[in-house]
CSV table of C-alpha atoms in Angstrom, one decimal:
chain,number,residue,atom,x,y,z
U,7,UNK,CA,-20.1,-11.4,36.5
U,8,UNK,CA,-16.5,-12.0,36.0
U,9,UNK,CA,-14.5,-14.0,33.8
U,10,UNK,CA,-13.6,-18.0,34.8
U,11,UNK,CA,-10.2,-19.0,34.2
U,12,UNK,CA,-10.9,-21.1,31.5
U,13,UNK,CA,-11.9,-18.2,29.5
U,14,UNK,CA,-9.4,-16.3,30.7
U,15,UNK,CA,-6.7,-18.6,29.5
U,16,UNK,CA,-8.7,-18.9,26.3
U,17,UNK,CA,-8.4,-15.1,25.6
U,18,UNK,CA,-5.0,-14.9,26.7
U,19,UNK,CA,-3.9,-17.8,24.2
U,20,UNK,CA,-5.9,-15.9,21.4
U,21,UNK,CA,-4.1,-12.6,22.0
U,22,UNK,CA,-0.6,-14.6,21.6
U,23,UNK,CA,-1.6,-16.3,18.6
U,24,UNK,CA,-2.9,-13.3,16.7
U,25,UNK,CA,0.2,-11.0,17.8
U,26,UNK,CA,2.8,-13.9,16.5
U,27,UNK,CA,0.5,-13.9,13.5
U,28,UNK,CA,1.2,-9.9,13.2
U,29,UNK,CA,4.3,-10.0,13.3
U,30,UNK,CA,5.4,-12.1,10.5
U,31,UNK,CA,3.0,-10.0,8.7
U,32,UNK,CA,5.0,-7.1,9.9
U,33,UNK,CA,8.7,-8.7,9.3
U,34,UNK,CA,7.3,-9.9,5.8
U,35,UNK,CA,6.5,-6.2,5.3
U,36,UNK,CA,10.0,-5.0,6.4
U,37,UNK,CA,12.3,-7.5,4.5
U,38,UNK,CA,10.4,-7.1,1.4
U,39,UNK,CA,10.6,-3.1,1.9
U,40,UNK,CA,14.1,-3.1,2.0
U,41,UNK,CA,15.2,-5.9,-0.2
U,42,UNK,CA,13.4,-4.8,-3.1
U,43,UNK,CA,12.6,-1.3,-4.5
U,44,UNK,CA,9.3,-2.9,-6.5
U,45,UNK,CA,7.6,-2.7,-3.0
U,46,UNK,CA,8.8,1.1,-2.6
U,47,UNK,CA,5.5,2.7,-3.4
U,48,UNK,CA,4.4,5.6,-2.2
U,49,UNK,CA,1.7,4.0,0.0
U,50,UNK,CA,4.0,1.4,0.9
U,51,UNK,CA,6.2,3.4,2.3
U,52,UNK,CA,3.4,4.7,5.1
U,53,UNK,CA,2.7,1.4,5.7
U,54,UNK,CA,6.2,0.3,6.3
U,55,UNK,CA,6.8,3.4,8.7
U,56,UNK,CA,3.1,2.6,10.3
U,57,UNK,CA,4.6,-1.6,10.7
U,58,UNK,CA,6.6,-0.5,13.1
U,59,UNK,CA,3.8,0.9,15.2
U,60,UNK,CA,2.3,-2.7,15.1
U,61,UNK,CA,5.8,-4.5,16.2
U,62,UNK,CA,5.9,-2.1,19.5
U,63,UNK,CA,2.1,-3.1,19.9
U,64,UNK,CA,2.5,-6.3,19.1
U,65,UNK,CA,5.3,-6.7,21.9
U,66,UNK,CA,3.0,-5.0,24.5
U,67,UNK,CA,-0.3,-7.5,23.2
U,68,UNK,CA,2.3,-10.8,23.9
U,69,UNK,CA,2.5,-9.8,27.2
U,70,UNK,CA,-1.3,-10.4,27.3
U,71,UNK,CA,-2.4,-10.9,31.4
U,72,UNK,CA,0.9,-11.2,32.5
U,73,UNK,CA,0.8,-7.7,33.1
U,74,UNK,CA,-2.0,-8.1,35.7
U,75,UNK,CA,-0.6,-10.6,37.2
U,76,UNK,CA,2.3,-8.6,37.8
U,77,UNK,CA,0.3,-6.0,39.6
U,78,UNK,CA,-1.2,-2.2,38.5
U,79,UNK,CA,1.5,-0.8,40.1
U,80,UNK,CA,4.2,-2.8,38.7
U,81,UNK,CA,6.7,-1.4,35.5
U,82,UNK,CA,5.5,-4.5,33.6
U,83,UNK,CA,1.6,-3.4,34.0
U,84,UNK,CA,2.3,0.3,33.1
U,85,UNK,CA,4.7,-0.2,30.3
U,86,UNK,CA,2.0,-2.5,28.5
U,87,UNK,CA,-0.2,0.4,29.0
U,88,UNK,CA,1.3,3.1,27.6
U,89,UNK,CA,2.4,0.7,24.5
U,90,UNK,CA,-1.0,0.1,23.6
U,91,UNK,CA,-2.2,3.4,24.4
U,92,UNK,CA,0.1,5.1,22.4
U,93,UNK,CA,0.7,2.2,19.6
U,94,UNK,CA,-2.4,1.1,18.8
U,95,UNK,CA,-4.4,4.3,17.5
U,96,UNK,CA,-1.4,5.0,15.1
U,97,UNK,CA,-2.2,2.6,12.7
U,98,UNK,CA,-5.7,4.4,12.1
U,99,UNK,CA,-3.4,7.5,11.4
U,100,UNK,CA,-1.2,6.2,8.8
U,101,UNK,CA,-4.2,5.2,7.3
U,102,UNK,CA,-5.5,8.3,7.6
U,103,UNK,CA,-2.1,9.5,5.9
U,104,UNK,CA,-2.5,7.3,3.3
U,105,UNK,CA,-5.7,8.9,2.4
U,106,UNK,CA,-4.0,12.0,2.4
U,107,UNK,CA,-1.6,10.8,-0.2
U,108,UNK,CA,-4.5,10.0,-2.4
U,109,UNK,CA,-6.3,12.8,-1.8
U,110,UNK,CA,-3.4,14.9,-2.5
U,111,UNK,CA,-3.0,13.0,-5.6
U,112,UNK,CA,-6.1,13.6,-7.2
U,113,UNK,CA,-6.4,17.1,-6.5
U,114,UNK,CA,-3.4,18.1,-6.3
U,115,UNK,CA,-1.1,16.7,-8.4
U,116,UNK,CA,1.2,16.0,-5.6
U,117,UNK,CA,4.5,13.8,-7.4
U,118,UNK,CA,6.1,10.6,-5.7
U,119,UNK,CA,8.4,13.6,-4.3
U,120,UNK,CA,6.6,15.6,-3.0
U,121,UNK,CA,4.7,13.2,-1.7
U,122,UNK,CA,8.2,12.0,0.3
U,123,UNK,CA,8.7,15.5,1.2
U,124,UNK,CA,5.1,14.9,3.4
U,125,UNK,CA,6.7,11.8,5.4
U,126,UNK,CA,8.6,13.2,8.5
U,127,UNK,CA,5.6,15.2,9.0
U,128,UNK,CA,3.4,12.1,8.8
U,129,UNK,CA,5.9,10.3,11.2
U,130,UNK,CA,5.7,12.8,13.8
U,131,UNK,CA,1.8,13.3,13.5
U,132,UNK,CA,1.1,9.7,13.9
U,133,UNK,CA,3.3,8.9,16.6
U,134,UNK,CA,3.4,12.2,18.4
U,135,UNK,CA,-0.2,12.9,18.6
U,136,UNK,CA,-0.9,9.4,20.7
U,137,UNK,CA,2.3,10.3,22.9
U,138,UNK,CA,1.0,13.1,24.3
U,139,UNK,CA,-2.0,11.5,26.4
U,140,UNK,CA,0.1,8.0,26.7
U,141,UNK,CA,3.1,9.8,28.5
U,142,UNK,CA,0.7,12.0,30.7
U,143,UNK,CA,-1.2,8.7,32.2
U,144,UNK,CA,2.1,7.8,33.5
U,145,UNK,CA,2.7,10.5,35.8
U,146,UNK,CA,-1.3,10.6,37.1
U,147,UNK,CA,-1.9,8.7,40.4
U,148,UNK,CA,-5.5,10.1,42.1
U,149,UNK,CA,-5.9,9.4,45.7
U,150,UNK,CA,-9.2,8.1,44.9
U,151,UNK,CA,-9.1,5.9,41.6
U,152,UNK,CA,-5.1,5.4,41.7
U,153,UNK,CA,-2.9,5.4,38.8
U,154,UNK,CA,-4.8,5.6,35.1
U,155,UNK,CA,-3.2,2.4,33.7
U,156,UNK,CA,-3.9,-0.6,35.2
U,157,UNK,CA,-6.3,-4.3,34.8
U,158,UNK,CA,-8.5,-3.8,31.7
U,159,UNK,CA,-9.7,-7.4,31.8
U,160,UNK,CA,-7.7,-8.1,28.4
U,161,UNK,CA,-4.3,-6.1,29.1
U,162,UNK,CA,-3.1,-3.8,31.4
U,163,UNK,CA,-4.7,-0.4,29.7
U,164,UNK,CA,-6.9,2.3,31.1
U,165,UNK,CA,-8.5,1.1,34.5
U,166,UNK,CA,-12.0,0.5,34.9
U,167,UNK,CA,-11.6,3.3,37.2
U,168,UNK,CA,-10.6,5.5,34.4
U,169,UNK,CA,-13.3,4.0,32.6
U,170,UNK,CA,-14.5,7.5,30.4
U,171,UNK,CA,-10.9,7.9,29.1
U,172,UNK,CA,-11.1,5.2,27.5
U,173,UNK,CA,-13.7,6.6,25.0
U,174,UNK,CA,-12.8,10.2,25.4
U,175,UNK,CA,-9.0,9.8,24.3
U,176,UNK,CA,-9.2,6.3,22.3
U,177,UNK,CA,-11.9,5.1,20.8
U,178,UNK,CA,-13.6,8.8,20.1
U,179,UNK,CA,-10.5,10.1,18.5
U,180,UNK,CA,-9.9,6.4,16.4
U,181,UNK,CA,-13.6,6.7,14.8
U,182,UNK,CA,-12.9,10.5,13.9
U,183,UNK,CA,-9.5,9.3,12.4
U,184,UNK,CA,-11.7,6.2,10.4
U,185,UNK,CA,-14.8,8.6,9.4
U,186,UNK,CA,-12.4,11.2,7.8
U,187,UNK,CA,-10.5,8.5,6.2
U,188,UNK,CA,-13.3,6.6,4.6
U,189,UNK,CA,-14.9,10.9,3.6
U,190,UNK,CA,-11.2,11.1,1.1
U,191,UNK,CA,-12.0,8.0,-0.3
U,192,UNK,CA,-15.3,8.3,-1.3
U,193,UNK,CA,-14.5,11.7,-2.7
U,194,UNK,CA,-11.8,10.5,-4.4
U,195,UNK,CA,-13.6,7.4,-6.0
U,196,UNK,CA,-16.4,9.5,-7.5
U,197,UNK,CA,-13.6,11.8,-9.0
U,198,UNK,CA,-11.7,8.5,-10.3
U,199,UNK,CA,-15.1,6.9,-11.8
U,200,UNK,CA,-16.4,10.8,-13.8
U,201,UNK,CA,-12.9,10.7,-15.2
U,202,UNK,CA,-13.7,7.0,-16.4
U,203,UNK,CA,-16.9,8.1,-17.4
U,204,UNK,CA,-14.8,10.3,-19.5
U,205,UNK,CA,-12.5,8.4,-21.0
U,206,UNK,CA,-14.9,5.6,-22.1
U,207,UNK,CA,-16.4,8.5,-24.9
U,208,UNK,CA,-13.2,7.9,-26.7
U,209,UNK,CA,-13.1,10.1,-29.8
U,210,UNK,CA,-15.3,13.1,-29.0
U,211,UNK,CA,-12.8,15.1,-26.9
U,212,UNK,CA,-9.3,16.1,-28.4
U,213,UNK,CA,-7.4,15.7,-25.3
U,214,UNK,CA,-7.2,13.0,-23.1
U,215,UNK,CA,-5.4,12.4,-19.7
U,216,UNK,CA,-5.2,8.6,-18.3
U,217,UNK,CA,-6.0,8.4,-14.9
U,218,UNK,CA,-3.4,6.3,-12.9
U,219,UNK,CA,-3.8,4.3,-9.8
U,220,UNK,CA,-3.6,6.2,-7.0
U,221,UNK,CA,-1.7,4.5,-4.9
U,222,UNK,CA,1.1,4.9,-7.8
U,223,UNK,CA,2.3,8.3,-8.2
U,224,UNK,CA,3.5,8.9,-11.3
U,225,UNK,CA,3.1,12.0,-13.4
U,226,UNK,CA,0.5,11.9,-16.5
U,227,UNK,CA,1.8,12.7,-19.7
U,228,UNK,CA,-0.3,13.4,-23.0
U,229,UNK,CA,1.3,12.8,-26.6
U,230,UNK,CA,0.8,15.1,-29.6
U,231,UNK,CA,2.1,15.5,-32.9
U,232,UNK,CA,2.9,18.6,-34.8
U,233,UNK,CA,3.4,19.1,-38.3
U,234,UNK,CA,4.9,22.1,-39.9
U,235,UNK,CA,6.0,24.0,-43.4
U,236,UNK,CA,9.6,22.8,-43.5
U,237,UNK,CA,12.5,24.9,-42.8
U,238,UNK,CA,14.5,24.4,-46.6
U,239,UNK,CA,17.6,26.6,-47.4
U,240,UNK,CA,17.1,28.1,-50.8
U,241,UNK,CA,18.1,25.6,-53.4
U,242,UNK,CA,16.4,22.4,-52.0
U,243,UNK,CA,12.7,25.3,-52.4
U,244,UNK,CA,11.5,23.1,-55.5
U,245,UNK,CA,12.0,20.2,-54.1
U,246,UNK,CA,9.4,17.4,-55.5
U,247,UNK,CA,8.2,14.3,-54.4
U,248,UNK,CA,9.0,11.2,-57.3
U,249,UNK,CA,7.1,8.1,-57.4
U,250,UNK,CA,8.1,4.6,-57.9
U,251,UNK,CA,9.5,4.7,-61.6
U,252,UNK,CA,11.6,8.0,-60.7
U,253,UNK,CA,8.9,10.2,-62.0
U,254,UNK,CA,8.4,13.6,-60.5
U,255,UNK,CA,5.5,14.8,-58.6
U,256,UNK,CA,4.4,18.3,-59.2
U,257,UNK,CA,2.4,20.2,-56.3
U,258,UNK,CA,4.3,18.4,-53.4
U,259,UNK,CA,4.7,21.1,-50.0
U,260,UNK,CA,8.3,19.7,-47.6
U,261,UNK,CA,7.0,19.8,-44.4
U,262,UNK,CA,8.0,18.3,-41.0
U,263,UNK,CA,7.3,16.1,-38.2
U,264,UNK,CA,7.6,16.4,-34.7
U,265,UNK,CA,6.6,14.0,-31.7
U,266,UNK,CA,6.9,15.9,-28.1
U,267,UNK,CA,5.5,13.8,-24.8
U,268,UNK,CA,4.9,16.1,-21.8
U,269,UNK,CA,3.6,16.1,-18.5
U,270,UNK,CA,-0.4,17.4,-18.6
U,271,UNK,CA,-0.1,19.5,-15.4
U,272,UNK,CA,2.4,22.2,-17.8
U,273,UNK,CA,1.4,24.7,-19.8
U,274,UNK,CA,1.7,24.1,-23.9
U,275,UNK,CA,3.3,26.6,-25.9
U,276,UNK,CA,0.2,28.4,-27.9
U,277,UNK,CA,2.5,29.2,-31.1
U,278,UNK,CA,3.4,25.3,-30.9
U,279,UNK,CA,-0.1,23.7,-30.4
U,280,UNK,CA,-1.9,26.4,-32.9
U,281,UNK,CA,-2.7,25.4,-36.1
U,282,UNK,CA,-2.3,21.7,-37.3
U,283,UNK,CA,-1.6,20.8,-33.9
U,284,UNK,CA,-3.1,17.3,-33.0
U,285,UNK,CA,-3.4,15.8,-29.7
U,286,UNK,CA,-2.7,11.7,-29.6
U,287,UNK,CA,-4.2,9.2,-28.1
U,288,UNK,CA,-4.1,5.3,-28.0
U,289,UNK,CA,-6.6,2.6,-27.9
U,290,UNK,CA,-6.3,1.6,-24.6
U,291,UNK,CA,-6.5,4.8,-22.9
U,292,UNK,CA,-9.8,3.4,-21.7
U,293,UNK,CA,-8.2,0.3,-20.6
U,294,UNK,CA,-5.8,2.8,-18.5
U,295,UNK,CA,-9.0,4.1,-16.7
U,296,UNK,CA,-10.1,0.7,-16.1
U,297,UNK,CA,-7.4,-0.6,-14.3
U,298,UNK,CA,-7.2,2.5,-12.2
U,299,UNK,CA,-10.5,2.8,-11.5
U,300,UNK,CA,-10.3,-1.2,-10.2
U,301,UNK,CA,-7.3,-0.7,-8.6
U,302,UNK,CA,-8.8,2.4,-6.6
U,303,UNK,CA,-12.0,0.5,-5.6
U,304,UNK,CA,-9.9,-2.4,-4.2
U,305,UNK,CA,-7.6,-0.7,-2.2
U,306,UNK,CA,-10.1,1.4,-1.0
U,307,UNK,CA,-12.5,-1.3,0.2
U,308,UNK,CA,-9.5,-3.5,1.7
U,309,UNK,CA,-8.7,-0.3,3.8
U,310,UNK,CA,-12.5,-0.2,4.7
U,311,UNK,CA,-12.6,-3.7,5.7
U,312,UNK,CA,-9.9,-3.8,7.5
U,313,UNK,CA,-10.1,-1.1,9.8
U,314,UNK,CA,-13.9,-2.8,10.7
U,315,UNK,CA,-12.8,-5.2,11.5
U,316,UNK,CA,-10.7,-4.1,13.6
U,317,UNK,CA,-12.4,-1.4,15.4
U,318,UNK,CA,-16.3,-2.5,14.9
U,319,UNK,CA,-15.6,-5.4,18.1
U,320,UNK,CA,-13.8,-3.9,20.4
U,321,UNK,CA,-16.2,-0.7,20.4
U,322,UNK,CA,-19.2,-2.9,20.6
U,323,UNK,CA,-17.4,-4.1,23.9
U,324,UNK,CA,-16.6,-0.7,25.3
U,325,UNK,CA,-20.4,0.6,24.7
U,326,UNK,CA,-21.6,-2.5,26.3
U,327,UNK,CA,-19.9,-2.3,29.1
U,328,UNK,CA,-20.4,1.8,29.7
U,329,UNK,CA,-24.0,0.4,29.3
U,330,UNK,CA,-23.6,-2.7,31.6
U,331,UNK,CA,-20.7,-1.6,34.3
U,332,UNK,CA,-21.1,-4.8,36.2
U,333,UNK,CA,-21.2,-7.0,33.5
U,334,UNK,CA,-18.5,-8.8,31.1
U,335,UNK,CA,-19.3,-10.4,27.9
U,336,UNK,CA,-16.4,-13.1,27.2
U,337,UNK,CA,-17.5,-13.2,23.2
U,338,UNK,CA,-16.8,-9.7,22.9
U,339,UNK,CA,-14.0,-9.6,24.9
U,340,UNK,CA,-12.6,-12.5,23.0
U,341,UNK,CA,-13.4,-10.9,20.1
U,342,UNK,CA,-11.4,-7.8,21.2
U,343,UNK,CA,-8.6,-10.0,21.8
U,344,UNK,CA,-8.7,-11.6,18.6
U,345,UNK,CA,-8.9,-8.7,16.3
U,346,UNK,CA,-7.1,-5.5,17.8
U,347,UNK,CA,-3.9,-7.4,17.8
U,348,UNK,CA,-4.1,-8.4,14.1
U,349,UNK,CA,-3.4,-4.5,12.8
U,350,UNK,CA,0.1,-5.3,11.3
U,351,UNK,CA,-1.4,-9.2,9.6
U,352,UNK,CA,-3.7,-6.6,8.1
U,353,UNK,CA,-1.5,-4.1,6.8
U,354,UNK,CA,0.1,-6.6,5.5
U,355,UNK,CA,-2.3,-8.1,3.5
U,356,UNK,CA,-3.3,-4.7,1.8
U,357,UNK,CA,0.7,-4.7,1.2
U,358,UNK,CA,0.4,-7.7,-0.6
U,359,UNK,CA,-2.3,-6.7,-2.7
U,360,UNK,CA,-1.2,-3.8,-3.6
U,361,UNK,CA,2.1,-4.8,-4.7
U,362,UNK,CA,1.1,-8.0,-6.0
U,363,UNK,CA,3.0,-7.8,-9.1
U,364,UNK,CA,6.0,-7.6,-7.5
U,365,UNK,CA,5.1,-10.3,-4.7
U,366,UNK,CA,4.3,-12.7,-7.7
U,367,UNK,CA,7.9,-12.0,-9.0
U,368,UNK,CA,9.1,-12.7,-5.4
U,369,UNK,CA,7.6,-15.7,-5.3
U,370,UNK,CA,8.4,-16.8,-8.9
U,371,UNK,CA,12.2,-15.9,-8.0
U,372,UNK,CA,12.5,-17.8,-4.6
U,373,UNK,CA,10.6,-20.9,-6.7
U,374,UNK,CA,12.9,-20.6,-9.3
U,375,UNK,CA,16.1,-20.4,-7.1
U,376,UNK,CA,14.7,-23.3,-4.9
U,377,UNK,CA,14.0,-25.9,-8.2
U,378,UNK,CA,16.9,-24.8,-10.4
U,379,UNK,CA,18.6,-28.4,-11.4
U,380,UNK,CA,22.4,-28.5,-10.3
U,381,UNK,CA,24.7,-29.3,-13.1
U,382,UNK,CA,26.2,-32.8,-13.2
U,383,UNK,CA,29.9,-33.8,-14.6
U,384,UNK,CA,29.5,-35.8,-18.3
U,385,UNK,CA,31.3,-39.0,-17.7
U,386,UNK,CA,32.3,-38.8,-21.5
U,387,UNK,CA,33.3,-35.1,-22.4
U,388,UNK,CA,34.2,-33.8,-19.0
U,389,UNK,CA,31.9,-30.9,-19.3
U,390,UNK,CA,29.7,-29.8,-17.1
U,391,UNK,CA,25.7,-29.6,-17.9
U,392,UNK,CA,22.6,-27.9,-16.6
U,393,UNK,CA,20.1,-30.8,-18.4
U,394,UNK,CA,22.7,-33.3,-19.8
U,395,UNK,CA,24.0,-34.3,-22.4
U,396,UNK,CA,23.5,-33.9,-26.3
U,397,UNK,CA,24.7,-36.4,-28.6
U,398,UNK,CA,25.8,-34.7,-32.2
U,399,UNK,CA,26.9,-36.4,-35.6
U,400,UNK,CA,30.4,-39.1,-35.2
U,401,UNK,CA,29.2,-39.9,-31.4
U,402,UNK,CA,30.8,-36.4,-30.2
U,403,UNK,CA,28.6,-35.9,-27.5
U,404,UNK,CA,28.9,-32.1,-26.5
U,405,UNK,CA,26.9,-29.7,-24.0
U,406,UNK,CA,26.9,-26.2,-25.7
U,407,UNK,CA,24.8,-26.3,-27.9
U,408,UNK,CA,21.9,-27.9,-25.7
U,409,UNK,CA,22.3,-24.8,-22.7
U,410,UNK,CA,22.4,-22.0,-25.4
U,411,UNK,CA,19.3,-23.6,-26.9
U,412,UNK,CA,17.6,-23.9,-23.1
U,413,UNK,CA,19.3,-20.1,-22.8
U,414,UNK,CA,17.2,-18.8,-25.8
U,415,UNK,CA,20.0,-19.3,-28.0
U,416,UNK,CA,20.3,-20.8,-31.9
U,417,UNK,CA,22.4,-23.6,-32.8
């Protein structure tokens, strides 16, 4: 049974919508990247590579049907195929790659630069992979099912024709990418919660490392303090200790006081930590864990969620109709339709949440600039004002002291 045109039109409208809602969550993602280095993280920097995945799939999902109107063999229908064919799949590998990053955090001890150092190789994985197969459906044309791209009901995409590479080289290899990816989290998040386990017995262990959030990478440090016989020349080797009233105390043995802070990963000099060496901690080391182990489970599950969402509809629709080849469900087509273009709104609302710090001080700054008062001229003293004017002693009326009391100045 096919499709009418009402809910052809209905789908097509969907797609639109949701691909113009993409990409301002992709062009939020881009302007915030480069206009501030408080969005620079580590993570955010795979998901600003991966948002420009989503614009060049978002292009190809705006051209929704027109594509099949135009005809399987024309360039518009086979363009829009290889864009989604080779676009669309590459978001699940940057997330992928981001899991990598955390993985490699947490048992590795992979820095922010080395962590860089992985990028290219990331960029040319995510995107290269995907071009292999999308640039070799271009050039296949069988006597007997035509060329590989062509109508797909939604798009122009893999032809019903072509129907098995649709599973074979998509959605097979996108729920391998998603299986792997959610394996390094759930790894990683027991790791994260022992450590926290850890940390919470504050006091019985000597040495303590905080756990950060790993979608920060930033080295560990621990702190310790060493105290040792002082090194005196030879006159000052009596020296005594004398209380309050100037009185000498007998018995007293110089020493000194160091405070070193170094990285946990490097090893500590044995003829520096022997002795009365001390390891220091703080009292909200458990705090430290906390947040991390929060800020973990969040991310994690906003990852999870997303790519369900994503990927849970449209595979429903491709089993059903490998199960049903005559038939066409339009609520899990529109479904399809609704979600797979809505990869880059989602990337950008993990983005969001995982910079939210610095979106609040975005926000806070733009408010600020939009409701700052403009100054006005004083009719009386000529000067010009932020908040008016302040009257002092004679009927002097003058503005200085008023703006460096606003400024967090003293009169």
């Amino acid at each position: 049974m096919e499709l009418t045109t009402k809910q052809l039109d209905a789908i097509e409208v969907t797609e639109r919508l949701a691909s113009i809602l993409s990409l301002l969550g992709t062009s939020y993602i881009v302007i915030t990247f480069l206009a501030s280095p408080a969005f620079r993280k580590p993570i955010n920097r795979l998901v600003f590579y991966a948002s420009w995945g989503n614009i060049v799939c978002n292009v190809a999902t705006l051209i929704s049907r027109s594509g099949i109107d135009a005809g399987p063999g024309s360039s518009l229908c086979q363009l829009q195929g290889f864009l989604i064919q080779m676009f669309m799949p590459a978001d699940a590998l940057w997330t992928l790659a981001m899991a990598c990053n955390v993985y490699l955090t947490f048992f590795h001890k992979f820095s922010a630069a080395q962590l860089r150092a992985l990028e290219w190789k990331y960029f040319l994985a995510c995107y290269g992979l995907p071009l292999i197969p999308a640039l070799t459906y271009l050039g296949i044309n069988s006597p007997s099912r035509g060329k590989i791209y062509g109508p797909a009901t939604l798009w122009c995409w893999i032809s019903i024709k072509w129907d098995f590479l649709r599973v074979a080289m998509f959605y097979g290899p996108v729920w391998l990418v998603i299986f792997i990816t959610l394996g390094i989290y759930v790894r990683a998040g027991k790791e994260i919660f022992k450590k926290r386990q850890e940390l919470r017995n504050v006091g019985q262990t000597r040495t303590y490392t905080v756990i950060e959030n790993p979608f920060i990478s930033c080295k560990t440090t621990e702190v310790q303090i060493v105290s040792e016989p002082a090194n005196l020349a030879r006159h000052d080797s009596q020296a005594s200790l004398c209380d309050d009233h100037g009185n000498r105390v007998q018995g007293y043995t110089p020493y000194t006081v160091s405070v070193g802070i170094g990285s946990t990963h490097s090893e500590s000099n044995p003829s520096r930590t022997s002795g009365s060496a001390k390891t220091f901690h703080r009292n909200h080391i458990t705090n430290e864990a906390n947040s991390a182990a929060w800020g973990y489970t969040k991310c994690a599950m906003l990852f999870f969620i997303s790519l369900i969402i994503t990927w849970v509809p449209s595979t429903i629709n491709r089993v059903y109709s490998l199960v049903h080849p005559e038939a066409v469900s339009f609520p899990l087509n529109y479904a399809s339709g609704l979600v797979l273009p809505l990869q880059g709104f989602w990337n950008a609302f993990v983005y969001t949440i995982t910079s939210l710090s610095a979106s609040k001080a975005l926000y806070q700054s733009l408010r600020h600039r939009h409701h700052r008062p403009r100054p006005h001229r004083s009719l009386s003293s000529g000067t010009r004002t932020s908040k008016g004017i302040m009257p002092l002693p004679g009927g002097r009326q003058d503005s200085f002291p008023y703006v460096l009391q606003s400024l967090g100045g003293k009169k």
